[in-house]
CSV table of C-alpha atoms in Angstrom, one decimal:
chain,number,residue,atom,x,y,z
C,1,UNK,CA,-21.0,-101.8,65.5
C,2,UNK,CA,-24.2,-103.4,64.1
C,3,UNK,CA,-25.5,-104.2,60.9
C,4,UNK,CA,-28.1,-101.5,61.4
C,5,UNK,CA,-25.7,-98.8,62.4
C,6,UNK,CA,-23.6,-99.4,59.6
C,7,UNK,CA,-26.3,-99.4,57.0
C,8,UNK,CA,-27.7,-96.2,58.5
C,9,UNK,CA,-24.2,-94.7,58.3
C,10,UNK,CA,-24.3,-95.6,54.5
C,11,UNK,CA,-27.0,-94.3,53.6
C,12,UNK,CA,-26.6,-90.9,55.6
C,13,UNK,CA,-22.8,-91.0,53.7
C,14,UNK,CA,-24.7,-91.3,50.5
C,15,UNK,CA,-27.5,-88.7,50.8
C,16,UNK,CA,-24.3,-86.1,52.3
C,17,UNK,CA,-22.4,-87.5,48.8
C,18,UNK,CA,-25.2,-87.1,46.5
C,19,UNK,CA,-26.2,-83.5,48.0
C,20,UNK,CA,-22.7,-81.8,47.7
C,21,UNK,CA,-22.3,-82.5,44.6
C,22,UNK,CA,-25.7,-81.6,42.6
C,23,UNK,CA,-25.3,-79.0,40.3
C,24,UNK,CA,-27.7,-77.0,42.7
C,25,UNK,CA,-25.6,-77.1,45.6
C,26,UNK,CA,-22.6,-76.3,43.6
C,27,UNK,CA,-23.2,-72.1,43.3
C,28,UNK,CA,-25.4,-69.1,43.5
C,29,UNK,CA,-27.0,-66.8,40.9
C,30,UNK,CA,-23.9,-64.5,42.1
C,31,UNK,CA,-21.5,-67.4,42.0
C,32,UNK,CA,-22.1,-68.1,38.2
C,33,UNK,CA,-22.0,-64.4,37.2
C,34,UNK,CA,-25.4,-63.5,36.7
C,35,UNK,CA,-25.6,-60.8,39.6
C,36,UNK,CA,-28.4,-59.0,38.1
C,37,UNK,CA,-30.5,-62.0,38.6
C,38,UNK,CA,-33.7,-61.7,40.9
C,39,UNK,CA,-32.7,-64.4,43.0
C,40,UNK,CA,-29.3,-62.6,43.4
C,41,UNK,CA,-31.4,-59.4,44.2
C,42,UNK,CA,-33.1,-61.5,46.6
C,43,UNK,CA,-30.2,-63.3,48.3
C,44,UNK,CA,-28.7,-59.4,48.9
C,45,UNK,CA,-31.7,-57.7,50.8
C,46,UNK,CA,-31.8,-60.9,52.7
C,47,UNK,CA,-28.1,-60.1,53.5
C,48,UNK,CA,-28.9,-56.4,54.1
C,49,UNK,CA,-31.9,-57.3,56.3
C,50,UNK,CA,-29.8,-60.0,58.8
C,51,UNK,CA,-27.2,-57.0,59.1
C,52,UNK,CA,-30.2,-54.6,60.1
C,53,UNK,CA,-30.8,-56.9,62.6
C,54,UNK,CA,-27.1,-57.8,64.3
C,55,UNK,CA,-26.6,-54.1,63.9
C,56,UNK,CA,-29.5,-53.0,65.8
C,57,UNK,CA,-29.1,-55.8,68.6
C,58,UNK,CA,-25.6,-54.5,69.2
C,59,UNK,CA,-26.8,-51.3,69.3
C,60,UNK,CA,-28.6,-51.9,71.9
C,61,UNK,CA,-26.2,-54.0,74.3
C,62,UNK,CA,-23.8,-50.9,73.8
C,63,UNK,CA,-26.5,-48.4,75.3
C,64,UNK,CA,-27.3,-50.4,77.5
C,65,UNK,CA,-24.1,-51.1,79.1
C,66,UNK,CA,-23.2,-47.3,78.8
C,67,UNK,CA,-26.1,-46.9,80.4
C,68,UNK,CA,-25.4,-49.1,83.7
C,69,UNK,CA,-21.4,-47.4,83.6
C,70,UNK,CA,-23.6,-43.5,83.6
C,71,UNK,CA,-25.6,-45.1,86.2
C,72,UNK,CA,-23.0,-46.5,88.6
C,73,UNK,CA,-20.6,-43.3,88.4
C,74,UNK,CA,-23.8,-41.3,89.2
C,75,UNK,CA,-24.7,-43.6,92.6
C,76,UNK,CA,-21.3,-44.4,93.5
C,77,UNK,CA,-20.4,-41.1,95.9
C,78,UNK,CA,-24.3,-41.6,97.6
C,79,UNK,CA,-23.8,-45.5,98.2
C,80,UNK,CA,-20.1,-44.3,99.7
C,81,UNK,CA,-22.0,-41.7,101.9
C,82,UNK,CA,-24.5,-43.9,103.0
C,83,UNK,CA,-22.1,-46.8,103.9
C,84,UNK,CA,-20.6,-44.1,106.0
C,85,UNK,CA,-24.2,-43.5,108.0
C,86,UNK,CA,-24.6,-47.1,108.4
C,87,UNK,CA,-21.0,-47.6,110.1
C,88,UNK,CA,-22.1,-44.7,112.1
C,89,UNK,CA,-25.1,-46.0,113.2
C,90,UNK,CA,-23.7,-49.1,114.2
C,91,UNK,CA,-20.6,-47.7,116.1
C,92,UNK,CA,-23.2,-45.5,118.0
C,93,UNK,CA,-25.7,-48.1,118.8
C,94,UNK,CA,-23.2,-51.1,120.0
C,95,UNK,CA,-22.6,-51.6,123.7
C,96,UNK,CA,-19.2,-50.4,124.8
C,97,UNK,CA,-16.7,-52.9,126.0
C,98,UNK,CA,-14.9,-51.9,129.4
C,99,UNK,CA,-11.5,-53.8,130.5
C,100,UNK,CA,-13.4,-54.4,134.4
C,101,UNK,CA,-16.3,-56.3,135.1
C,102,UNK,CA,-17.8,-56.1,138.0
């Protein structure tokens, strides 16, 4: 490793040191007790609001893949019964094979 490496590993070491361990970083409003603290208030709705938002995302996946289930039980017997007319179609429009040539 070089010189420079190393130094910027020493330096990136200290600033992760010195910011883990400042009384700011150590707890929250809620954390030291004081839960009726705006910044506590603050912190919550926060919370509440990022749950609104997950929530309604999965919401959303789960209506739409009930959606696409609805949808292929609904098509499934007409794409059966139209496979059918195509095989049909086919077995009527090929040539037929005899055993003699002439």
């Amino acid at each position: 490793m070089t010189l420079r490496f190393k130094q910027l590993v020493a330096v990136m070491a200290a600033l992760l040191i010195s910011a883990t361990f400042s009384p700011e970083a150590q707890a929250c409003a809620a954390c030291f007790g004081q839960s009726d603290d705006p910044m506590a208030h603050g912190m919550n709705a926060g919370i509440f609001s990022l749950l609104a938002v997950v929530g309604v995302v999965l919401l959303g996946f789960f209506a739409f893949m009930i959606y696409l289930v609805v949808r292929g039980s609904k098509y499934s017997g007409v794409m059966e019964k139209r496979a059918e007319e195509i095989r049909a179609e086919i077995l009527r429009n090929s040539p037929q094979v005899s055993g003699a040539q002439s």
